[in-house]
Short mmCIF file of C-alpha atoms in Angstrom, two decimals:
data_model
loop_
_atom_site.label_atom_id
_atom_site.label_comp_id
_atom_site.label_asym_id
_atom_site.label_seq_id
_atom_site.Cartn_x
_atom_site.Cartn_y
_atom_site.Cartn_z
CA MET P 1 164.67 103.94 -124.05
CA SER P 2 160.97 103.01 -124.26
CA TRP P 3 159.94 106.64 -124.55
CA ASN P 4 162.39 107.10 -127.42
CA LEU P 5 160.95 104.05 -129.18
CA LEU P 6 157.48 105.43 -128.64
CA PHE P 7 158.47 108.80 -130.11
CA VAL P 8 159.93 107.17 -133.23
CA ALA P 9 156.82 104.97 -133.49
CA GLY P 10 154.77 108.18 -133.49
CA LEU P 11 156.89 109.60 -136.31
CA PHE P 12 156.24 106.48 -138.37
CA GLU P 13 152.54 106.84 -137.59
CA ILE P 14 152.70 110.29 -139.16
CA ALA P 15 154.47 108.79 -142.17
CA TRP P 16 151.84 106.12 -142.80
CA ALA P 17 148.95 108.54 -142.27
CA ILE P 18 150.42 111.01 -144.75
CA GLY P 19 151.16 108.08 -147.07
CA LEU P 20 147.44 107.35 -147.16
CA GLY P 21 146.91 110.77 -148.72
CA TYR P 22 149.48 110.09 -151.42
CA SER P 23 148.29 106.55 -152.10
CA GLU P 24 144.90 107.80 -153.34
CA GLY P 25 142.86 105.10 -151.68
CA LEU P 26 145.72 102.56 -151.83
CA THR P 27 145.58 102.61 -155.64
CA LYS P 28 149.13 103.90 -156.25
CA PRO P 29 151.62 101.06 -155.67
CA ILE P 30 154.68 102.99 -154.48
CA PRO P 31 152.93 105.26 -151.96
CA THR P 32 150.88 102.26 -150.82
CA ALA P 33 154.02 100.19 -150.24
CA GLY P 34 155.62 103.04 -148.28
CA THR P 35 152.46 103.40 -146.22
CA VAL P 36 152.42 99.69 -145.36
CA VAL P 37 156.12 99.67 -144.43
CA ALA P 38 155.71 102.74 -142.20
CA LEU P 39 152.62 101.18 -140.59
CA VAL P 40 154.46 97.95 -139.76
CA ILE P 41 157.48 99.80 -138.34
CA SER P 42 155.21 102.02 -136.27
CA MET P 43 153.33 99.06 -134.82
CA VAL P 44 156.49 97.08 -134.05
CA LEU P 45 158.04 100.05 -132.25
CA LEU P 46 154.82 100.65 -130.32
CA ALA P 47 154.77 96.98 -129.30
CA LYS P 48 158.37 97.23 -128.06
CA ALA P 49 157.58 100.41 -126.13
CA VAL P 50 154.62 98.87 -124.29
CA GLU P 51 156.89 96.18 -122.91
CA ASN P 52 158.00 98.82 -120.38
CA LEU P 53 155.28 101.49 -120.51
CA PRO P 54 151.62 101.33 -119.57
CA VAL P 55 149.70 100.42 -122.72
CA GLY P 56 147.04 103.09 -122.22
CA THR P 57 149.59 105.85 -121.79
CA ALA P 58 151.76 104.62 -124.65
CA TYR P 59 148.79 104.36 -127.00
CA ALA P 60 147.55 107.84 -126.09
CA VAL P 61 151.00 109.36 -126.62
CA TRP P 62 151.48 107.44 -129.89
CA THR P 63 148.16 108.61 -131.30
CA GLY P 64 148.79 112.14 -130.03
CA ILE P 65 152.12 112.35 -131.82
CA GLY P 66 150.51 110.95 -134.94
CA ALA P 67 147.50 113.27 -134.77
CA VAL P 68 149.53 116.42 -134.22
CA GLY P 69 152.15 115.61 -136.85
CA THR P 70 149.58 114.51 -139.41
CA ALA P 71 147.41 117.59 -138.84
CA ILE P 72 150.38 119.94 -139.21
CA LEU P 73 151.70 118.19 -142.30
CA GLY P 74 148.18 118.07 -143.73
CA MET P 75 148.08 121.86 -143.53
CA TYR P 76 151.46 122.13 -145.22
CA LEU P 77 151.22 119.37 -147.84
CA PHE P 78 147.50 119.21 -148.61
CA ASP P 79 146.45 122.84 -148.01
CA GLU P 80 144.15 121.89 -145.15
CA PRO P 81 142.89 124.89 -143.17
CA ALA P 82 145.20 126.33 -140.52
CA THR P 83 142.66 128.26 -138.49
CA LEU P 84 143.43 129.65 -135.06
CA SER P 85 140.90 127.32 -133.44
CA ARG P 86 142.36 124.27 -135.19
CA LEU P 87 145.88 125.20 -134.09
CA GLY P 88 144.59 125.77 -130.56
CA PHE P 89 143.09 122.29 -130.38
CA ILE P 90 146.27 120.77 -131.79
CA GLY P 91 148.06 122.60 -128.98
CA LEU P 92 145.76 120.94 -126.46
CA ILE P 93 146.78 117.54 -127.82
CA VAL P 94 150.44 118.50 -127.33
CA VAL P 95 149.71 119.53 -123.73
CA GLY P 96 148.03 116.16 -123.15
CA VAL P 97 150.95 114.19 -124.60
CA VAL P 98 153.49 116.14 -122.52
CA GLY P 99 151.32 115.76 -119.43
CA LEU P 100 151.03 112.01 -119.87
CA ASN P 101 154.78 111.79 -120.24
CA LEU P 102 155.34 113.77 -117.05
CA VAL P 103 152.88 111.85 -114.88
CA SER P 104 154.06 108.50 -116.21
CA GLY P 105 157.65 108.94 -115.09
CA GLY P 106 158.87 109.65 -118.62
CA HIS P 107 160.90 112.75 -117.79
#
């Protein structure tokens, strides 16, 4: 259950990070409000997950999910570059997240 909470927390991390792009420096009220709500949900779910998971592992997985999802959506939504090297390094983050899950008894 904790790994599921952590995964959903990571999805909300992606949501608030992307929301920052739409909020234009927190100057647009609706995207800013959505960003804040997603941030709070993400943090609450992370806090619940670390009740049963090692905090270092949980934090690394949470940020990994957020980094990968935000980078991919940034390419799609904000026309950020999708170079082969960038995609390769994103792939390395995915390998790290999966590896942490496997060695932490999350499988």
